[in-house]
PDB file of C-alpha atoms and ligand atoms in Angstrom:
ATOM      1  CA  MET A  21      40.589 -58.411 -80.194  1.00 94.00           C
ATOM      2  CA  THR A  22      42.656 -55.305 -79.377  1.00 97.00           C
ATOM      3  CA  HIS A  23      41.076 -51.917 -78.576  1.00 98.00           C
ATOM      4  CA  ALA A  24      42.348 -50.589 -81.912  1.00 98.00           C
ATOM      5  CA  GLU A  25      40.766 -53.497 -83.837  1.00 98.00           C
ATOM      6  CA  GLN A  26      37.443 -52.988 -82.030  1.00 98.00           C
ATOM      7  CA  ILE A  27      37.377 -49.262 -82.735  1.00 98.00           C
ATOM      8  CA  ALA A  28      38.398 -49.770 -86.381  1.00 98.00           C
ATOM      9  CA  GLY A  29      35.523 -52.262 -86.738  1.00 98.00           C
ATOM     10  CA  LEU A  30      33.091 -49.782 -85.163  1.00 98.00           C
ATOM     11  CA  LEU A  31      34.254 -47.002 -87.503  1.00 98.00           C
ATOM     12  CA  LEU A  32      33.702 -49.230 -90.526  1.00 97.00           C
ATOM     13  CA  SER A  33      30.263 -50.477 -89.433  1.00 97.00           C
ATOM     14  CA  SER A  34      28.829 -47.146 -88.185  1.00 98.00           C
ATOM     15  CA  ARG A  35      26.648 -44.893 -90.298  1.00 97.00           C
ATOM     16  CA  HIS A  36      27.203 -41.527 -88.549  1.00 98.00           C
ATOM     17  CA  VAL A  37      30.306 -40.973 -86.406  1.00 98.00           C
ATOM     18  CA  ILE A  38      31.024 -37.885 -84.343  1.00 98.00           C
ATOM     19  CA  ILE A  39      34.390 -37.189 -82.685  1.00 98.00           C
ATOM     20  CA  LEU A  40      34.230 -35.161 -79.465  1.00 98.00           C
ATOM     21  CA  THR A  41      37.573 -33.600 -78.500  1.00 98.00           C
ATOM     22  CA  GLY A  42      38.895 -31.893 -75.399  1.00 97.00           C
ATOM     23  CA  ALA A  43      42.093 -30.154 -74.376  1.00 95.00           C
ATOM     24  CA  GLY A  44      43.948 -33.522 -74.270  1.00 97.00           C
ATOM     25  CA  ILE A  45      44.129 -33.733 -78.064  1.00 98.00           C
ATOM     26  CA  SER A  46      46.185 -30.545 -78.187  1.00 97.00           C
ATOM     27  CA  THR A  47      48.735 -31.350 -75.445  1.00 96.00           C
ATOM     28  CA  ASP A  48      51.025 -32.918 -78.088  1.00 96.00           C
ATOM     29  CA  SER A  49      50.908 -29.505 -79.829  1.00 97.00           C
ATOM     30  CA  GLY A  50      52.365 -27.938 -76.653  1.00 94.00           C
ATOM     31  CA  ILE A  51      49.111 -26.467 -75.291  1.00 93.00           C
ATOM     32  CA  PRO A  52      48.599 -27.510 -71.658  1.00 89.00           C
ATOM     33  CA  ASP A  53      45.185 -28.906 -70.730  1.00 88.00           C
ATOM     34  CA  PHE A  54      43.354 -27.981 -67.546  1.00 82.00           C
ATOM     35  CA  ARG A  55      43.334 -31.161 -65.496  1.00 76.00           C
ATOM     36  CA  SER A  56      46.311 -33.435 -66.335  1.00 73.00           C
ATOM     37  CA  PRO A  57      48.178 -34.210 -63.093  1.00 76.00           C
ATOM     38  CA  GLU A  58      51.365 -32.074 -62.806  1.00 71.00           C
ATOM     39  CA  THR A  59      51.152 -30.345 -66.230  1.00 70.00           C
ATOM     40  CA  GLY A  60      47.486 -29.202 -66.243  1.00 70.00           C
ATOM     41  CA  LEU A  61      46.850 -25.438 -65.911  1.00 70.00           C
ATOM     42  CA  TRP A  62      44.663 -26.172 -62.893  1.00 70.00           C
ATOM     43  CA  GLN A  63      47.907 -26.871 -60.944  1.00 71.00           C
ATOM     44  CA  GLN A  64      48.831 -23.177 -61.295  1.00 77.00           C
ATOM     45  CA  TYR A  65      45.558 -21.251 -61.633  1.00 79.00           C
ATOM     46  CA  ASP A  66      41.914 -21.789 -60.927  1.00 86.00           C
ATOM     47  CA  PRO A  67      40.517 -21.238 -64.442  1.00 81.00           C
ATOM     48  CA  ILE A  68      37.238 -20.098 -62.881  1.00 83.00           C
ATOM     49  CA  GLU A  69      39.145 -17.297 -61.127  1.00 88.00           C
ATOM     50  CA  VAL A  70      40.965 -16.125 -64.246  1.00 92.00           C
ATOM     51  CA  LEU A  71      38.700 -17.126 -67.181  1.00 93.00           C
ATOM     52  CA  SER A  72      35.242 -16.237 -65.962  1.00 95.00           C
ATOM     53  CA  VAL A  73      32.678 -13.599 -66.803  1.00 96.00           C
ATOM     54  CA  ASP A  74      33.073 -12.402 -63.216  1.00 95.00           C
ATOM     55  CA  ALA A  75      36.812 -11.828 -63.742  1.00 96.00           C
ATOM     56  CA  LEU A  76      36.169 -10.080 -67.108  1.00 97.00           C
ATOM     57  CA  TYR A  77      33.722  -7.628 -65.502  1.00 95.00           C
ATOM     58  CA  ASN A  78      35.137  -7.216 -61.993  1.00 95.00           C
ATOM     59  CA  ARG A  79      38.858  -8.101 -62.129  1.00 95.00           C
ATOM     60  CA  SER A  80      39.928  -7.102 -65.628  1.00 95.00           C
ATOM     61  CA  ASP A  81      43.605  -6.932 -64.607  1.00 95.00           C
ATOM     62  CA  VAL A  82      43.546 -10.649 -63.633  1.00 94.00           C
ATOM     63  CA  PHE A  83      41.404 -11.551 -66.658  1.00 96.00           C
ATOM     64  CA  PHE A  84      43.681  -9.856 -69.221  1.00 97.00           C
ATOM     65  CA  ASN A  85      47.070 -10.277 -67.509  1.00 94.00           C
ATOM     66  CA  VAL A  86      46.585 -13.940 -66.587  1.00 93.00           C
ATOM     67  CA  GLY A  87      43.491 -15.537 -68.253  1.00 94.00           C
ATOM     68  CA  PHE A  88      43.771 -13.893 -71.677  1.00 95.00           C
ATOM     69  CA  LYS A  89      47.518 -14.633 -71.756  1.00 92.00           C
ATOM     70  CA  ILE A  90      46.819 -18.339 -71.037  1.00 89.00           C
ATOM     71  CA  LEU A  91      44.407 -18.368 -73.986  1.00 92.00           C
ATOM     72  CA  THR A  92      46.796 -16.686 -76.408  1.00 92.00           C
ATOM     73  CA  THR A  93      49.607 -19.223 -75.719  1.00 86.00           C
ATOM     74  CA  SER A  94      47.838 -21.440 -78.249  1.00 86.00           C
ATOM     75  CA  PHE A  95      48.313 -18.908 -81.094  1.00 84.00           C
ATOM     76  CA  LYS A  96      51.563 -20.333 -82.415  1.00 86.00           C
ATOM     77  CA  ALA A  97      50.566 -23.993 -81.942  1.00 95.00           C
ATOM     78  CA  GLU A  98      50.387 -26.307 -84.935  1.00 97.00           C
ATOM     79  CA  PRO A  99      48.149 -29.370 -85.352  1.00 98.00           C
ATOM     80  CA  ASN A 100      49.722 -32.651 -84.206  1.00 98.00           C
ATOM     81  CA  LYS A 101      49.428 -36.138 -85.686  1.00 98.00           C
ATOM     82  CA  SER A 102      46.078 -36.761 -83.906  1.00 98.00           C
ATOM     83  CA  HIS A 103      44.460 -33.728 -85.557  1.00 98.00           C
ATOM     84  CA  GLU A 104      45.868 -34.927 -88.892  1.00 98.00           C
ATOM     85  CA  LEU A 105      44.613 -38.524 -88.457  1.00 98.00           C
ATOM     86  CA  ILE A 106      41.108 -37.277 -87.607  1.00 98.00           C
ATOM     87  CA  SER A 107      41.154 -35.139 -90.727  1.00 98.00           C
ATOM     88  CA  GLU A 108      42.243 -38.224 -92.769  1.00 98.00           C
ATOM     89  CA  PHE A 109      39.412 -40.299 -91.234  1.00 98.00           C
ATOM     90  CA  GLN A 110      36.976 -37.538 -92.105  1.00 98.00           C
ATOM     91  CA  LYS A 111      38.199 -37.279 -95.716  1.00 97.00           C
ATOM     92  CA  ALA A 112      37.870 -41.073 -96.010  1.00 97.00           C
ATOM     93  CA  GLY A 113      34.189 -40.739 -95.051  1.00 97.00           C
ATOM     94  CA  LEU A 114      34.574 -42.469 -91.686  1.00 98.00           C
ATOM     95  CA  VAL A 115      33.774 -39.385 -89.541  1.00 98.00           C
ATOM     96  CA  GLN A 116      30.848 -37.058 -90.189  1.00 98.00           C
ATOM     97  CA  GLY A 117      31.597 -34.208 -87.742  1.00 98.00           C
ATOM     98  CA  ILE A 118      33.781 -32.962 -84.904  1.00 98.00           C
ATOM     99  CA  VAL A 119      32.483 -31.401 -81.717  1.00 98.00           C
ATOM    100  CA  THR A 120      35.354 -29.664 -79.947  1.00 98.00           C
ATOM    101  CA  GLN A 121      35.664 -27.981 -76.577  1.00 97.00           C
ATOM    102  CA  ASN A 122      38.936 -26.467 -77.763  1.00 97.00           C
ATOM    103  CA  ILE A 123      39.365 -22.880 -78.825  1.00 97.00           C
ATOM    104  CA  ASP A 124      42.678 -23.406 -80.664  1.00 97.00           C
ATOM    105  CA  SER A 125      41.329 -23.959 -84.249  1.00 97.00           C
ATOM    106  CA  LEU A 126      43.766 -26.873 -84.701  1.00 98.00           C
ATOM    107  CA  HIS A 127      41.195 -29.209 -86.282  1.00 98.00           C
ATOM    108  CA  GLN A 128      40.521 -26.651 -89.023  1.00 98.00           C
ATOM    109  CA  LYS A 129      44.277 -26.045 -89.450  1.00 98.00           C
ATOM    110  CA  ALA A 130      44.652 -29.836 -89.990  1.00 98.00           C
ATOM    111  CA  GLY A 131      42.024 -29.695 -92.758  1.00 98.00           C
ATOM    112  CA  SER A 132      38.919 -30.868 -90.914  1.00 98.00           C
ATOM    113  CA  THR A 133      35.507 -29.511 -91.841  1.00 98.00           C
ATOM    114  CA  HIS A 134      32.183 -29.452 -89.955  1.00 98.00           C
ATOM    115  CA  VAL A 135      33.897 -28.536 -86.683  1.00 98.00           C
ATOM    116  CA  MET A 136      31.385 -27.496 -84.021  1.00 98.00           C
ATOM    117  CA  GLU A 137      33.236 -25.230 -81.544  1.00 98.00           C
ATOM    118  CA  VAL A 138      31.003 -25.467 -78.495  1.00 98.00           C
ATOM    119  CA  HIS A 139      33.293 -23.312 -76.321  1.00 97.00           C
ATOM    120  CA  GLY A 140      33.913 -20.680 -78.996  1.00 98.00           C
ATOM    121  CA  HIS A 141      37.281 -19.862 -80.564  1.00 97.00           C
ATOM    122  CA  LEU A 142      40.219 -17.531 -80.197  1.00 97.00           C
ATOM    123  CA  ARG A 143      40.313 -16.166 -83.742  1.00 97.00           C
ATOM    124  CA  THR A 144      38.361 -13.032 -82.887  1.00 98.00           C
ATOM    125  CA  CYS A 145      37.305 -10.695 -80.078  1.00 98.00           C
ATOM    126  CA  HIS A 146      34.318  -8.370 -80.089  1.00 98.00           C
ATOM    127  CA  CYS A 147      33.326  -5.064 -78.514  1.00 98.00           C
ATOM    128  CA  MET A 148      30.807  -5.610 -75.734  1.00 97.00           C
ATOM    129  CA  ARG A 149      29.173  -2.234 -76.590  1.00 98.00           C
ATOM    130  CA  CYS A 150      28.979  -1.925 -80.428  1.00 98.00           C
ATOM    131  CA  HIS A 151      29.720  -5.624 -81.254  1.00 98.00           C
ATOM    132  CA  LYS A 152      32.455  -4.771 -83.789  1.00 98.00           C
ATOM    133  CA  THR A 153      34.765  -7.751 -84.375  1.00 98.00           C
ATOM    134  CA  PHE A 154      38.584  -7.597 -84.141  1.00 98.00           C
ATOM    135  CA  PRO A 155      41.276 -10.222 -84.856  1.00 97.00           C
ATOM    136  CA  THR A 156      42.537 -11.423 -81.471  1.00 97.00           C
ATOM    137  CA  GLU A 157      46.150 -10.546 -82.483  1.00 96.00           C
ATOM    138  CA  GLU A 158      45.095  -6.861 -82.529  1.00 97.00           C
ATOM    139  CA  VAL A 159      43.619  -7.094 -79.045  1.00 98.00           C
ATOM    140  CA  GLU A 160      46.686  -8.981 -77.811  1.00 97.00           C
ATOM    141  CA  LYS A 161      48.862  -6.053 -79.023  1.00 97.00           C
ATOM    142  CA  LYS A 162      46.775  -3.629 -76.958  1.00 98.00           C
ATOM    143  CA  VAL A 163      47.077  -5.853 -73.845  1.00 97.00           C
ATOM    144  CA  ASN A 164      50.837  -6.238 -74.331  1.00 96.00           C
ATOM    145  CA  ALA A 165      51.089  -2.437 -74.583  1.00 97.00           C
ATOM    146  CA  GLY A 166      49.376  -2.181 -71.172  1.00 96.00           C
ATOM    147  CA  GLU A 167      45.868  -1.219 -72.364  1.00 97.00           C
ATOM    148  CA  ILE A 168      43.833  -3.073 -69.734  1.00 97.00           C
ATOM    149  CA  PRO A 169      41.023  -3.544 -70.336  1.00 97.00           C
ATOM    150  CA  PRO A 170      41.543  -3.223 -74.108  1.00 98.00           C
ATOM    151  CA  LYS A 171      38.930  -0.957 -75.665  1.00 98.00           C
ATOM    152  CA  CYS A 172      37.180  -0.321 -78.966  1.00 98.00           C
ATOM    153  CA  SER A 173      37.157   3.183 -80.500  1.00 98.00           C
ATOM    154  CA  CYS A 174      33.578   3.513 -79.138  1.00 98.00           C
ATOM    155  CA  GLY A 175      34.882   3.001 -75.577  1.00 97.00           C
ATOM    156  CA  GLY A 176      33.440  -0.503 -75.139  1.00 97.00           C
ATOM    157  CA  ILE A 177      35.573  -3.298 -73.666  1.00 97.00           C
ATOM    158  CA  LEU A 178      36.900  -5.968 -76.058  1.00 98.00           C
ATOM    159  CA  ARG A 179      36.469  -9.608 -75.072  1.00 98.00           C
ATOM    160  CA  PRO A 180      37.506 -12.891 -76.735  1.00 98.00           C
ATOM    161  CA  ASP A 181      34.883 -14.940 -78.604  1.00 98.00           C
ATOM    162  CA  VAL A 182      35.444 -17.885 -76.271  1.00 97.00           C
ATOM    163  CA  ILE A 183      32.851 -19.190 -73.849  1.00 97.00           C
ATOM    164  CA  LEU A 184      33.997 -18.161 -70.376  1.00 96.00           C
ATOM    165  CA  PHE A 185      32.847 -19.751 -67.103  1.00 92.00           C
ATOM    166  CA  GLY A 186      29.514 -18.008 -66.485  1.00 94.00           C
ATOM    167  CA  ASP A 187      28.705 -17.354 -70.179  1.00 96.00           C
ATOM    168  CA  SER A 188      25.659 -18.925 -71.799  1.00 96.00           C
ATOM    169  CA  MET A 189      26.343 -21.612 -74.387  1.00 96.00           C
ATOM    170  CA  PRO A 190      26.500 -20.711 -78.116  1.00 96.00           C
ATOM    171  CA  SER A 191      23.782 -21.795 -80.582  1.00 97.00           C
ATOM    172  CA  VAL A 192      26.177 -24.315 -82.189  1.00 98.00           C
ATOM    173  CA  LEU A 193      25.547 -26.469 -79.110  1.00 98.00           C
ATOM    174  CA  ASN A 194      22.101 -27.248 -80.568  1.00 98.00           C
ATOM    175  CA  GLU A 195      23.729 -28.547 -83.735  1.00 98.00           C
ATOM    176  CA  ALA A 196      26.136 -30.630 -81.650  1.00 98.00           C
ATOM    177  CA  ILE A 197      23.196 -32.076 -79.690  1.00 98.00           C
ATOM    178  CA  SER A 198      21.382 -32.987 -82.900  1.00 98.00           C
ATOM    179  CA  GLU A 199      24.521 -34.523 -84.470  1.00 98.00           C
ATOM    180  CA  CYS A 200      25.183 -36.655 -81.386  1.00 98.00           C
ATOM    181  CA  ARG A 201      21.535 -37.710 -81.191  1.00 98.00           C
ATOM    182  CA  HIS A 202      21.652 -38.924 -84.811  1.00 97.00           C
ATOM    183  CA  SER A 203      24.997 -40.669 -84.491  1.00 98.00           C
ATOM    184  CA  ASP A 204      25.512 -44.327 -83.830  1.00 96.00           C
ATOM    185  CA  LEU A 205      29.027 -43.723 -82.463  1.00 98.00           C
ATOM    186  CA  VAL A 206      30.677 -40.865 -80.553  1.00 98.00           C
ATOM    187  CA  ILE A 207      34.426 -41.168 -79.958  1.00 98.00           C
ATOM    188  CA  VAL A 208      35.647 -38.967 -77.096  1.00 98.00           C
ATOM    189  CA  LEU A 209      39.321 -37.992 -77.322  1.00 98.00           C
ATOM    190  CA  GLY A 210      41.261 -36.182 -74.550  1.00 98.00           C
ATOM    191  CA  SER A 211      38.519 -34.879 -72.334  1.00 97.00           C
ATOM    192  CA  SER A 212      38.084 -35.335 -68.595  1.00 95.00           C
ATOM    193  CA  LEU A 213      34.316 -35.165 -69.333  1.00 97.00           C
ATOM    194  CA  THR A 214      33.770 -32.918 -66.348  1.00 93.00           C
ATOM    195  CA  VAL A 215      32.582 -29.700 -68.041  1.00 90.00           C
ATOM    196  CA  ALA A 216      28.778 -29.595 -68.474  1.00 92.00           C
ATOM    197  CA  PRO A 217      26.779 -29.592 -70.659  1.00 95.00           C
ATOM    198  CA  VAL A 218      29.308 -30.919 -73.193  1.00 96.00           C
ATOM    199  CA  CYS A 219      30.198 -33.962 -71.072  1.00 96.00           C
ATOM    200  CA  GLN A 220      26.618 -35.212 -71.503  1.00 97.00           C
ATOM    201  CA  LEU A 221      26.616 -35.096 -75.321  1.00 98.00           C
ATOM    202  CA  PRO A 222      28.081 -38.603 -75.871  1.00 97.00           C
ATOM    203  CA  LEU A 223      25.198 -40.074 -73.851  1.00 97.00           C
ATOM    204  CA  LEU A 224      22.866 -39.014 -76.673  1.00 97.00           C
ATOM    205  CA  ALA A 225      24.584 -41.341 -79.154  1.00 97.00           C
ATOM    206  CA  LYS A 226      23.818 -45.009 -79.562  1.00 97.00           C
ATOM    207  CA  ARG A 227      27.381 -45.947 -78.478  1.00 98.00           C
ATOM    208  CA  MET A 228      30.315 -44.121 -76.892  1.00 98.00           C
ATOM    209  CA  VAL A 229      34.042 -44.918 -76.983  1.00 98.00           C
ATOM    210  CA  ILE A 230      36.519 -42.967 -74.820  1.00 98.00           C
ATOM    211  CA  ILE A 231      40.248 -42.573 -75.404  1.00 98.00           C
ATOM    212  CA  ASN A 232      41.849 -40.662 -72.525  1.00 98.00           C
ATOM    213  CA  ARG A 233      44.907 -41.021 -70.312  1.00 97.00           C
ATOM    214  CA  GLU A 234      42.873 -40.757 -67.123  1.00 96.00           C
ATOM    215  CA  VAL A 235      39.685 -42.414 -65.982  1.00 97.00           C
ATOM    216  CA  THR A 236      36.558 -40.291 -66.655  1.00 97.00           C
ATOM    217  CA  PRO A 237      33.169 -40.277 -64.885  1.00 97.00           C
ATOM    218  CA  PHE A 238      31.596 -41.642 -68.084  1.00 98.00           C
ATOM    219  CA  ASP A 239      33.847 -44.685 -68.588  1.00 98.00           C
ATOM    220  CA  SER A 240      31.170 -47.053 -67.284  1.00 97.00           C
ATOM    221  CA  ALA A 241      28.649 -45.626 -69.781  1.00 97.00           C
ATOM    222  CA  SER A 242      30.992 -46.315 -72.711  1.00 98.00           C
ATOM    223  CA  ILE A 243      31.325 -49.542 -74.629  1.00 98.00           C
ATOM    224  CA  LEU A 244      35.098 -49.142 -74.523  1.00 98.00           C
ATOM    225  CA  ALA A 245      37.376 -46.868 -72.445  1.00 98.00           C
ATOM    226  CA  TRP A 246      40.990 -46.926 -73.606  1.00 98.00           C
ATOM    227  CA  HIS A 247      43.378 -45.318 -71.119  1.00 98.00           C
ATOM    228  CA  GLY A 248      46.376 -44.212 -73.194  1.00 97.00           C
ATOM    229  CA  GLY A 249      47.830 -41.548 -75.440  1.00 98.00           C
ATOM    230  CA  ILE A 250      45.614 -40.353 -78.289  1.00 98.00           C
ATOM    231  CA  THR A 251      48.269 -40.196 -80.999  1.00 98.00           C
ATOM    232  CA  ASP A 252      49.421 -43.787 -80.392  1.00 98.00           C
ATOM    233  CA  ALA A 253      45.794 -44.983 -80.238  1.00 98.00           C
ATOM    234  CA  LEU A 254      44.742 -43.241 -83.471  1.00 98.00           C
ATOM    235  CA  THR A 255      47.867 -44.495 -85.260  1.00 98.00           C
ATOM    236  CA  GLU A 256      47.038 -48.076 -84.240  1.00 98.00           C
ATOM    237  CA  ILE A 257      43.425 -47.595 -85.326  1.00 98.00           C
ATOM    238  CA  ARG A 258      44.558 -46.213 -88.731  1.00 98.00           C
ATOM    239  CA  ASP A 259      46.828 -49.285 -89.202  1.00 98.00           C
ATOM    240  CA  CYS A 260      43.909 -51.646 -88.403  1.00 98.00           C
ATOM    241  CA  LEU A 261      41.627 -49.743 -90.804  1.00 98.00           C
ATOM    242  CA  LYS A 262      44.206 -50.134 -93.569  1.00 97.00           C
ATOM    243  CA  LYS A 263      44.315 -53.908 -92.947  1.00 96.00           C
ATOM    244  CA  LEU A 264      40.538 -54.327 -92.711  1.00 96.00           C
ATOM    245  CA  SER A 265      39.730 -52.051 -95.631  1.00 95.00           C
ATOM    246  CA  PRO A 266      42.749 -51.632 -97.958  1.00 94.00           C
ATOM    247  CA  GLN A 267      40.710 -49.630-100.480  1.00 93.00           C
ATOM    248  CA  LEU A 268      40.352 -46.750 -97.974  1.00 93.00           C
ATOM    249  CA  ASP A 269      42.552 -43.729 -98.792  1.00 88.00           C
ATOM    250  CA  LEU A 270      44.472 -43.598 -95.473  1.00 89.00           C
TER     251      LEU A 270
HETATM  252  P1  NAD B 124      40.623 -31.325 -69.284  1.00 87.22           P
HETATM  253  O1  NAD B 124      41.932 -30.634 -69.048  1.00 87.22           O
HETATM  254  O2  NAD B 124      39.600 -31.262 -68.219  1.00 87.22           O
HETATM  255  O3  NAD B 124      40.915 -32.871 -69.581  1.00 87.22           O
HETATM  256  C1  NAD B 124      41.881 -33.252 -70.520  1.00 87.22           C
HETATM  257  C2  NAD B 124      42.032 -34.768 -70.422  1.00 87.22           C
HETATM  258  O4  NAD B 124      42.884 -35.162 -71.472  1.00 87.22           O
HETATM  259  C3  NAD B 124      42.671 -35.237 -69.109  1.00 87.22           C
HETATM  260  O5  NAD B 124      41.828 -36.211 -68.510  1.00 87.22           O
HETATM  261  C4  NAD B 124      43.998 -35.854 -69.544  1.00 87.22           C
HETATM  262  O6  NAD B 124      44.296 -37.040 -68.855  1.00 87.22           O
HETATM  263  C5  NAD B 124      43.774 -36.167 -71.000  1.00 87.22           C
HETATM  264  N1  NAD B 124      44.977 -36.051 -71.846  1.00 87.22           N
HETATM  265  C6  NAD B 124      45.859 -35.038 -71.922  1.00 87.22           C
HETATM  266  N2  NAD B 124      46.750 -35.261 -72.885  1.00 87.22           N
HETATM  267  C7  NAD B 124      46.436 -36.460 -73.426  1.00 87.22           C
HETATM  268  C8  NAD B 124      46.982 -37.251 -74.480  1.00 87.22           C
HETATM  269  N3  NAD B 124      48.036 -36.846 -75.175  1.00 87.22           N
HETATM  270  N4  NAD B 124      46.404 -38.445 -74.757  1.00 87.22           N
HETATM  271  C9  NAD B 124      45.317 -38.899 -74.035  1.00 87.22           C
HETATM  272  N5  NAD B 124      44.749 -38.188 -73.064  1.00 87.22           N
HETATM  273  C10 NAD B 124      45.305 -36.983 -72.756  1.00 87.22           C
HETATM  274  O7  NAD B 124      40.049 -30.793 -70.663  1.00 87.22           O
HETATM  275  P2  NAD B 124      38.558 -30.742 -71.230  1.00 87.22           P
HETATM  276  O8  NAD B 124      37.808 -31.952 -70.837  1.00 87.22           O
HETATM  277  O9  NAD B 124      38.665 -30.347 -72.656  1.00 87.22           O
HETATM  278  O10 NAD B 124      37.811 -29.553 -70.437  1.00 87.22           O
HETATM  279  C11 NAD B 124      38.458 -28.392 -70.056  1.00 87.22           C
HETATM  280  C12 NAD B 124      38.105 -27.117 -70.768  1.00 87.22           C
HETATM  281  O11 NAD B 124      39.372 -26.629 -71.104  1.00 87.22           O
HETATM  282  C13 NAD B 124      37.366 -27.130 -72.061  1.00 87.22           C
HETATM  283  O12 NAD B 124      36.303 -26.290 -71.907  1.00 87.22           O
HETATM  284  C14 NAD B 124      38.317 -26.486 -73.099  1.00 87.22           C
HETATM  285  O13 NAD B 124      37.615 -25.468 -73.774  1.00 87.22           O
HETATM  286  C15 NAD B 124      39.351 -25.827 -72.277  1.00 87.22           C
HETATM  287  N6  NAD B 124      40.737 -25.853 -72.773  1.00 87.22           N
HETATM  288  C16 NAD B 124      41.017 -25.821 -74.121  1.00 87.22           C
HETATM  289  C17 NAD B 124      42.325 -25.868 -74.559  1.00 87.22           C
HETATM  290  C18 NAD B 124      42.585 -25.814 -76.045  1.00 87.22           C
HETATM  291  O14 NAD B 124      41.856 -25.154 -76.785  1.00 87.22           O
HETATM  292  N7  NAD B 124      43.624 -26.522 -76.524  1.00 87.22           N
HETATM  293  C19 NAD B 124      43.378 -25.952 -73.639  1.00 87.22           C
HETATM  294  C20 NAD B 124      43.057 -25.980 -72.257  1.00 87.22           C
HETATM  295  C21 NAD B 124      41.731 -25.935 -71.834  1.00 87.22           C
END
């Protein structure tokens, strides 16, 4: 049996399926991930240096001129075929929720619902003093005009609603924990599974499948680790699903 046939069978026989995505699902949309050899952002910058609470508070020039600009490169990105296939699987009732480490909103743009953004999102920023919320595009304009750090009318500093290195985790993590605990299958797509606590979530499920180009530290805990491109893998899985269950709307 091929990997695609096995995963299609698992999708059809499982009761509650959660997809856990990382930066690797958005590389086909032109957004670099952190750790891919040669193309990962880690080759150029240490994300902890430029995307941390410490940088935000103590080195705001580095945070806004480098870190914030890395984040906003994802603004113009569009969902790719993988985001669309996940949305199709969800609409067909094969996937019950998506836990994502990504901040790019591409699952929602592809039509997915019940997306748990455990590392926040880039849609908005907020004032660290009065908590007023601003669209990130407005804050980006201030940064591009040289206002560093960008400020609210009350004088407070504006920061993105993403979880930076050193931030505490958002409350949606509890929902993600509960969803994984109640699932009989978690499919990990495009994550190096090195960022805690999210990397431990799939261990809460009855079974874990991993699709990732590189080996991950959790491959041996999975029932299947497929080392390849996500779009090709999901396309093969969709084709198997169509054969196994022609009545599905895929
Ligand atoms: P990561 O960079 O650590 O790992 C990504 C993994 O995806 C790598 O192992 C790589 O081999 C694999 N990969 C890349 N493209 C792939 C493809 N097309 N098919 C199959 N595998 C592919 O990313 P991570 O595990 O998500 O953790 C890093 C952190 O980076 C997360 O917290 C996330 O919030 C943040 N991040 C998010 C974005 C985004 O929102 N798109 C982009 C960069 C980083």
